[in-house]
Coordinates of C-alpha atoms and ligand atoms in Angstrom, one line a residue:
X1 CA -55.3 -3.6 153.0
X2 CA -53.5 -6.7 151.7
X3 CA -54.8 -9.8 151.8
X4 CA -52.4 -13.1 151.7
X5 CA -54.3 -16.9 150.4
X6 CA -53.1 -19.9 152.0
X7 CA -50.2 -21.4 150.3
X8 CA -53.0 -23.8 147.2
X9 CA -56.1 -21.5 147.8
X10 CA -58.5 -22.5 145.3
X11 CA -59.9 -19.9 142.2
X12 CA -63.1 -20.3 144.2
X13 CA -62.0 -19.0 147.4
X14 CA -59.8 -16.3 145.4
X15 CA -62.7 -15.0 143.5
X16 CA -65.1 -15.6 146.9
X17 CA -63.0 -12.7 148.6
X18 CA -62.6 -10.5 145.2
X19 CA -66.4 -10.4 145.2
X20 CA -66.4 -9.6 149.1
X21 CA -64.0 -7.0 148.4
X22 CA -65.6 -5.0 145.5
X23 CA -69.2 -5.7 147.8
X24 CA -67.4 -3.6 150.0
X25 CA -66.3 -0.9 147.5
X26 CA -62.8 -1.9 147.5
X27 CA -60.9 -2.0 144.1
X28 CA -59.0 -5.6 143.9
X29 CA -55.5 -5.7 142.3
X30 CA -54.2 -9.2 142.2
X31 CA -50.6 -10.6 142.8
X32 CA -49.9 -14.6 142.1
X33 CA -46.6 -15.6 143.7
X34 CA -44.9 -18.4 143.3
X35 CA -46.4 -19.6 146.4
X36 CA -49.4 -17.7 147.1
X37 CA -51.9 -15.0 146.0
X38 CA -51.6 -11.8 147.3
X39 CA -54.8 -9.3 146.7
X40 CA -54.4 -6.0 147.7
X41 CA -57.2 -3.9 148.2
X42 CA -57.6 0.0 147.8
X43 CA -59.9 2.9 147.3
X44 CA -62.6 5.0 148.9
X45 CA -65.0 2.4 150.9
X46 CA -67.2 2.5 153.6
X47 CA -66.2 1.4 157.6
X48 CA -65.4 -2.3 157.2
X49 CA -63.7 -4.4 160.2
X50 CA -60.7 -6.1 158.4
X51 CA -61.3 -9.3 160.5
X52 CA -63.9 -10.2 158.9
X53 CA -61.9 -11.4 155.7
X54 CA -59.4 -12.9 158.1
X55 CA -62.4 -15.5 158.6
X56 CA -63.3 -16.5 154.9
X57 CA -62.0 -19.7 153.4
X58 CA -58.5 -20.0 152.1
X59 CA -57.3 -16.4 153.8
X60 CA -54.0 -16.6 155.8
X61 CA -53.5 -13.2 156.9
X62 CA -54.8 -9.8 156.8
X63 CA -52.6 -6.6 156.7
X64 CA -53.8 -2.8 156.9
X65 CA -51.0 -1.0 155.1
X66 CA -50.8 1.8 157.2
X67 CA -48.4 3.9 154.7
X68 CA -50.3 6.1 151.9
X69 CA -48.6 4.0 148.8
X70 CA -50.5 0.6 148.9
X71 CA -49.8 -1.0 145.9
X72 CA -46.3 0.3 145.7
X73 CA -45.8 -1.2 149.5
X74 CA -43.5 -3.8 149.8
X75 CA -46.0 -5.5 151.7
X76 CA -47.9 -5.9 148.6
X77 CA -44.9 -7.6 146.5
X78 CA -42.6 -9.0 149.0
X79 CA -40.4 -10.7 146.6
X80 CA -39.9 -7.4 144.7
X81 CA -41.1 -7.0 141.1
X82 CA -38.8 -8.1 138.1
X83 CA -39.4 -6.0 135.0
X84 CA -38.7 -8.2 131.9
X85 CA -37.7 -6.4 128.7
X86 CA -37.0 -9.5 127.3
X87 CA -33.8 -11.2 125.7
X88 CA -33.0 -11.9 129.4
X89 CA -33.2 -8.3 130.8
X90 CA -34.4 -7.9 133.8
X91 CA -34.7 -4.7 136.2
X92 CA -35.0 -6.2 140.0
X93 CA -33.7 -9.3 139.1
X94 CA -29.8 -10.4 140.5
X95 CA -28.7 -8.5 137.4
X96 CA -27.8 -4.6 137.5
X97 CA -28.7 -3.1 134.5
X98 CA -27.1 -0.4 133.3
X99 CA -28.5 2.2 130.7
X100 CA -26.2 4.7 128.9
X101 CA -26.4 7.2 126.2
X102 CA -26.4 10.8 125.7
X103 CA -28.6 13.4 127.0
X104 CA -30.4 14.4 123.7
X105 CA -30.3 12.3 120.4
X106 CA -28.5 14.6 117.6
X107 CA -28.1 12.8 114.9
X108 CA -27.6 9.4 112.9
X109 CA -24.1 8.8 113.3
X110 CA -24.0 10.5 117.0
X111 CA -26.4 7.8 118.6
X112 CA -25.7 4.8 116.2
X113 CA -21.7 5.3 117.6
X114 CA -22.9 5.9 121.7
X115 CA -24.8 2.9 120.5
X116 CA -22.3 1.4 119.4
X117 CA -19.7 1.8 122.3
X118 CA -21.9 1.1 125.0
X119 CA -23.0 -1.7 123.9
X120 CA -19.3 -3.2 123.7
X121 CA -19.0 -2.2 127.4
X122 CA -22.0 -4.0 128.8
X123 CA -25.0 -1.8 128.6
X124 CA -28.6 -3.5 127.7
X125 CA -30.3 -0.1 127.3
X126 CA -30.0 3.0 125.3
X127 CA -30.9 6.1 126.6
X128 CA -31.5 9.3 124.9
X129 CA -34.1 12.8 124.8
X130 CA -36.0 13.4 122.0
X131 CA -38.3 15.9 124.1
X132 CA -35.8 17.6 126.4
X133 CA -37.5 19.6 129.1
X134 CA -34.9 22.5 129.3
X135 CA -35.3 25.5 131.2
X136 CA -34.9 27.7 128.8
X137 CA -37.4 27.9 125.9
X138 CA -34.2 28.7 124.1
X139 CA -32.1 26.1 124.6
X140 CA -32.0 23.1 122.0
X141 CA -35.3 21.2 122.6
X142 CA -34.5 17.7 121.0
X143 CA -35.2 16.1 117.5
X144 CA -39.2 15.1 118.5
X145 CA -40.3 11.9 116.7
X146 CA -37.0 12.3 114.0
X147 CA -34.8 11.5 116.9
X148 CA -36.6 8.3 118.3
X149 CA -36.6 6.6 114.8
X150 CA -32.2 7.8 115.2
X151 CA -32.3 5.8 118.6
X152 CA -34.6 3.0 117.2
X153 CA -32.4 2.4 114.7
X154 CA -29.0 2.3 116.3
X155 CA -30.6 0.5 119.6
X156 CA -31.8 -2.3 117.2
X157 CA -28.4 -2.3 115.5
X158 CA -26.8 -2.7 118.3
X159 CA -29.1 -5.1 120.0
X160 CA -30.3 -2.1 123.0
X161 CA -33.1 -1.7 124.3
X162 CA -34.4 2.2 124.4
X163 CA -35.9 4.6 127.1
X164 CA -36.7 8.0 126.2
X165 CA -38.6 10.7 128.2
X166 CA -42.0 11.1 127.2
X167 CA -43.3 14.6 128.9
X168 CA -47.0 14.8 127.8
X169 CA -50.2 12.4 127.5
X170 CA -50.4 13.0 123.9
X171 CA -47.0 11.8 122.8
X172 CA -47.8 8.0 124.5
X173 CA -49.3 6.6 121.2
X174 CA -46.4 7.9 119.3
X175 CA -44.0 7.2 121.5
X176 CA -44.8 3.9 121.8
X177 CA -43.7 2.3 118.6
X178 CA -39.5 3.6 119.1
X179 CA -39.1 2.7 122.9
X180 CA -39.2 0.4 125.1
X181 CA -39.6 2.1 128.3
X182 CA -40.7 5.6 129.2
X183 CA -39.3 7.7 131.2
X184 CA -41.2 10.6 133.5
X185 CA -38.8 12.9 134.3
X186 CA -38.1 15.2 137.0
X187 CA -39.9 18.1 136.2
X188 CA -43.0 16.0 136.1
X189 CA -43.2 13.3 138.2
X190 CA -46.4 15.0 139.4
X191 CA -47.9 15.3 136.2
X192 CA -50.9 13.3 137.7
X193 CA -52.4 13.3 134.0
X194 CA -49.5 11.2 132.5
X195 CA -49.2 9.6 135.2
X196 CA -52.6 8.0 134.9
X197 CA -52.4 7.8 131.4
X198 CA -49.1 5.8 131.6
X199 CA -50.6 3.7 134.2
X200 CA -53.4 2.6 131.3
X201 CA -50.0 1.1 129.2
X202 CA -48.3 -2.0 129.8
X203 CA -45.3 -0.7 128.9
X204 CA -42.2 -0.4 131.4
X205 CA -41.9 3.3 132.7
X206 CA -39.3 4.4 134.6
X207 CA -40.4 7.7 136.7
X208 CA -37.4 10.0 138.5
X209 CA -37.7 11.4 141.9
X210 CA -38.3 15.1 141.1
X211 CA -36.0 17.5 142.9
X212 CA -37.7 18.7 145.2
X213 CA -39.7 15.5 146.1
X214 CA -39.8 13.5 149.0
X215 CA -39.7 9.7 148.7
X216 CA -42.8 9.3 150.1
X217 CA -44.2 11.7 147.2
X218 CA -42.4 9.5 144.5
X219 CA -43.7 6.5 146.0
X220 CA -47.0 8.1 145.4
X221 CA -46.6 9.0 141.4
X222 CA -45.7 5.3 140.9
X223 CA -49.2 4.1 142.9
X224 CA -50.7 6.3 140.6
X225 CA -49.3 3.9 137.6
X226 CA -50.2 1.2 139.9
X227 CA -53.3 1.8 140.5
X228 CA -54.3 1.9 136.8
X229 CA -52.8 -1.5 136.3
X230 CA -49.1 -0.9 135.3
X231 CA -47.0 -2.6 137.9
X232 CA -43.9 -2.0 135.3
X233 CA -42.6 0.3 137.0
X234 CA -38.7 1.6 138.1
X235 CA -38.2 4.6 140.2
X236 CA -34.8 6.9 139.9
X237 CA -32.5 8.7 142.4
X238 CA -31.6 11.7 140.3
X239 CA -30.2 14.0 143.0
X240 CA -32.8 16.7 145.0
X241 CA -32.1 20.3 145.1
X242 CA -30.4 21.6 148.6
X243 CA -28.5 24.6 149.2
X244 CA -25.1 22.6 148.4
X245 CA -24.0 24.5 145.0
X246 CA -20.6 22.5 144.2
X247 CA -22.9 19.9 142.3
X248 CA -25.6 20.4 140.2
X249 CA -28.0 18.4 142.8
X250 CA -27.5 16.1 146.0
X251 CA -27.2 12.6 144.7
X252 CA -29.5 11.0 147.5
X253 CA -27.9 7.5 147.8
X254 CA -29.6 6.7 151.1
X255 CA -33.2 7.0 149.2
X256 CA -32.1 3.8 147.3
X257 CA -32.2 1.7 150.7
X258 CA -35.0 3.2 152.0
X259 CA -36.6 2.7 148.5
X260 CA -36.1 -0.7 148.4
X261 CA -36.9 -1.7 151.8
X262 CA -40.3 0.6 152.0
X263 CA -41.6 -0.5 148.1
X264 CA -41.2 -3.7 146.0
X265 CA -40.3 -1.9 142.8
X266 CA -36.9 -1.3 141.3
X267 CA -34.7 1.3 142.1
X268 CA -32.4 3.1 139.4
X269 CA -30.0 5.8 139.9
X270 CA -28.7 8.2 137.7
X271 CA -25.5 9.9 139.2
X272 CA -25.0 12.1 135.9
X273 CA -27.6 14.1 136.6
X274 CA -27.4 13.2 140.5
X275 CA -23.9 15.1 140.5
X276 CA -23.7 17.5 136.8
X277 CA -19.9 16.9 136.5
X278 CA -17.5 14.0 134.3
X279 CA -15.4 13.5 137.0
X280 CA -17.7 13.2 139.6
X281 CA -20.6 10.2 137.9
X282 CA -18.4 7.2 138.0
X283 CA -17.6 7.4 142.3
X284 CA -21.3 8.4 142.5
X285 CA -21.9 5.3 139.9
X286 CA -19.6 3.1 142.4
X287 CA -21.4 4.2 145.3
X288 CA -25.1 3.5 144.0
X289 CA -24.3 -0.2 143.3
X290 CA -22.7 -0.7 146.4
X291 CA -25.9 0.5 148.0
X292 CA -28.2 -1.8 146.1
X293 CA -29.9 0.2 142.9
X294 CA -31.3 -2.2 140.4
X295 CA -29.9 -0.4 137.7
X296 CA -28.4 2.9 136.2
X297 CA -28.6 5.4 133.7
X298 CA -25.8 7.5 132.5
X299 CA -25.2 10.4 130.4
X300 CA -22.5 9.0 127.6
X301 CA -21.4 11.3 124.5
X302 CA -19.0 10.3 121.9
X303 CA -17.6 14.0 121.9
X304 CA -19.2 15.4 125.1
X305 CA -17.5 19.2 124.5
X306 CA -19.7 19.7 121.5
X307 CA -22.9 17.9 122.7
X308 CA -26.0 20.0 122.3
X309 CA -27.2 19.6 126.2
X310 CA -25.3 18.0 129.5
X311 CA -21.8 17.8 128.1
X312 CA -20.4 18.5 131.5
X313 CA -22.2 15.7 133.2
X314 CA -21.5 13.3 130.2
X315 CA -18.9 10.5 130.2
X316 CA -17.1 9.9 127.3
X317 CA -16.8 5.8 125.7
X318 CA -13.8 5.2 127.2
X319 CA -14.4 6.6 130.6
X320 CA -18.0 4.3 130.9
X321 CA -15.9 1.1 129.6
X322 CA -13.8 2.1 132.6
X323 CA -16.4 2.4 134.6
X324 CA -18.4 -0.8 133.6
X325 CA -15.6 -2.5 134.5
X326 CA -15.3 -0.9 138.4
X327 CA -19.0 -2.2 138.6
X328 CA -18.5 -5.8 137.8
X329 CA -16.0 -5.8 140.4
X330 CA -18.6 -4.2 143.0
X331 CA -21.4 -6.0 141.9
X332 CA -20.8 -9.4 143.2
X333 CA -19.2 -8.0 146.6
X334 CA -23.1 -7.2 147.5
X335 CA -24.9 -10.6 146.0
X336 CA -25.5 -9.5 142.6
X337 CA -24.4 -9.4 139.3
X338 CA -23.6 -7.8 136.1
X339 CA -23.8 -9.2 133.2
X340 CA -20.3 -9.1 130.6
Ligands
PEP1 C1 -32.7 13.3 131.5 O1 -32.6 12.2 132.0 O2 -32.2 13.6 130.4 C2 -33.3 14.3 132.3 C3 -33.8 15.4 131.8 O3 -33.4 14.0 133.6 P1 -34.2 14.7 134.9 O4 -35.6 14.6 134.5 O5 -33.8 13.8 136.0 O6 -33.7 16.1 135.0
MN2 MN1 -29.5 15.3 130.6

């Protein structure tokens, strides 16, 4: 249930229908607009008639939310939610961000030059594995804690911000100190356990749809972040797994309308993944702005034929610069921007 306050409802009146709320075994997360205060209530309760909080002071309207996802409803956050990394980066703001790097850190000199190049062409964030979930136990498994202080180091060279996929509980506290944003990948976007755990942090997290979710299911890993307190959170198309073999998944572009018209929170995209071929990322990467994503996050490696995971899927410097520069030409056609 949501409830909106008159446009200047007074702290008493607020805190008069918080208290009503938890009376009634409801927990209370509250929004303050620029207008008005928005307090949504969720959990396990007893029967309750919702009209009765239509009638107490300074209440202008009272909403069931119907949908499983409450807090992640757009009907909680109509104006959408703005994740600020600061230095005037915003995820859900006018501005698409973009996030580039390679799929797993290697070394110095291999992030501190991706680094380096994307940076030139516009990126704000720096992307990069330092846990890789591969599918083979075989396969090179990413530089652990040695490769965050790699990406640390180039991002703040560079002046990038850093996400980096985090894929259990017990890295958080470690983690935290190198980026600035985690990300859940696919494989666990229903790992309920970091999920919760990540919803304790206040630090951005940005969760991808796993390939064989619905939306409905990713809307339900964010509430879990949600529901713990951590409203910092973008979700990511990443392609879902169909019977199509030509690319490595389906890039889903229509989940990003439906996305953004069913949930306040950012929506990202990441067509190198979403495709799992060069030449196939930047029309994918075209197509995803045009359809309103908040941001994106692409696979870039300074020498993709000798990275150690995802050369195939990875752009090389010169290809993203070209691409950057498509996108500030799309951008504006759709209301938004991108900054230079
Ligand atoms: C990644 O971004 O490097 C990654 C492993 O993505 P996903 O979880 O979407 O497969
Ligand atoms: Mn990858």
């Amino acid at each position: 249930m949501v409830i909106v306050m008159q446009e200047g409802a007074s702290d008493a009146q607020i805190q008069q229908v918080i208290d009503r709320l938890i009376a009634s075994g409801f927990n209370v997360h509250r929004s303050t607009g620029e207008s008005h205060t928005v307090l949504g209530a969720v959990g396990v309760h007893r029967d309750f008639d919702h009209r009765d909080f239509e009638l107490l002071d300074g209440v202008r309207e009272v909403m069931r939310i119907t949908q499983p996802f409450k807090l992640a409803s757009r009907q909680f956050r109509p104006e959408g939610t703005i994740i600020d990394l600061g230095r005037g980066v915003k995820i859900g703001g006018p501005d698409v961000v973009i996030a580039a790097g390679p799929c797993s850190i290697e070394s110095p000199e291999q992030i501190n030059s991706i680094a380096e190049s994307i940076a030139k062409s516009g990126a704000k964030i720096l992307r990069g594995g330092a846990f890789k979930p591969r599918t083979s136990p075989y396969a090179f498994q990413g530089l652990g804690e040695k490769g965050l202080e790699m990406m640390k180091t180039a991002a703040e060279k560079h002046g990038l911000f850093t996400v980096s996929e985090v894929m259990d509980l017990s890295q958080i506290p470690m983690m935290s100190g190198y980026v600035d944003m985690f990300q859940v990948g696919a494989r666990n976007m229903q790992n309920y356990f970091l999920l919760r755990a990540l919803g304790e942090t206040r630090k951005p997290v940005l969760l991808k749809r796993g390939m064989s979710a619905t939306m409905e299911e990713l809307l339900l890993s964010a509430e879990y972040m949600l529901a713990g307190g951590n409203f910092n959170v973008a979700l990511c198309e990443r392609g879902i797994r169909t019977f199509e073999t030509y690319t490595r998944n389906t890039f889903d572009i229509a989940a990003i309308p439906v996305i953004k018209k069913l949930s306040h929170l950012p929506m990202m995209a990441d067509p190198s993944h979403g495709t799992g071929r060069r030449d196939k990322v930047a029309p994918m990467a075209r197509a995803a702005v045009a359809a309103g994503a908040d941001g994106l996050l692409i696979e870039v490696h300074n020498d993709p034929d000798h990275a150690l995971s995802d050369g195939a899927q990875s752009l090389d410097p010169a290809q993203f610069d070209q691409l950057m520069r498509e996108l500030r030409i799309i951008a504006p056609a759709i209301g938004r921007t991108m900054a230079a």
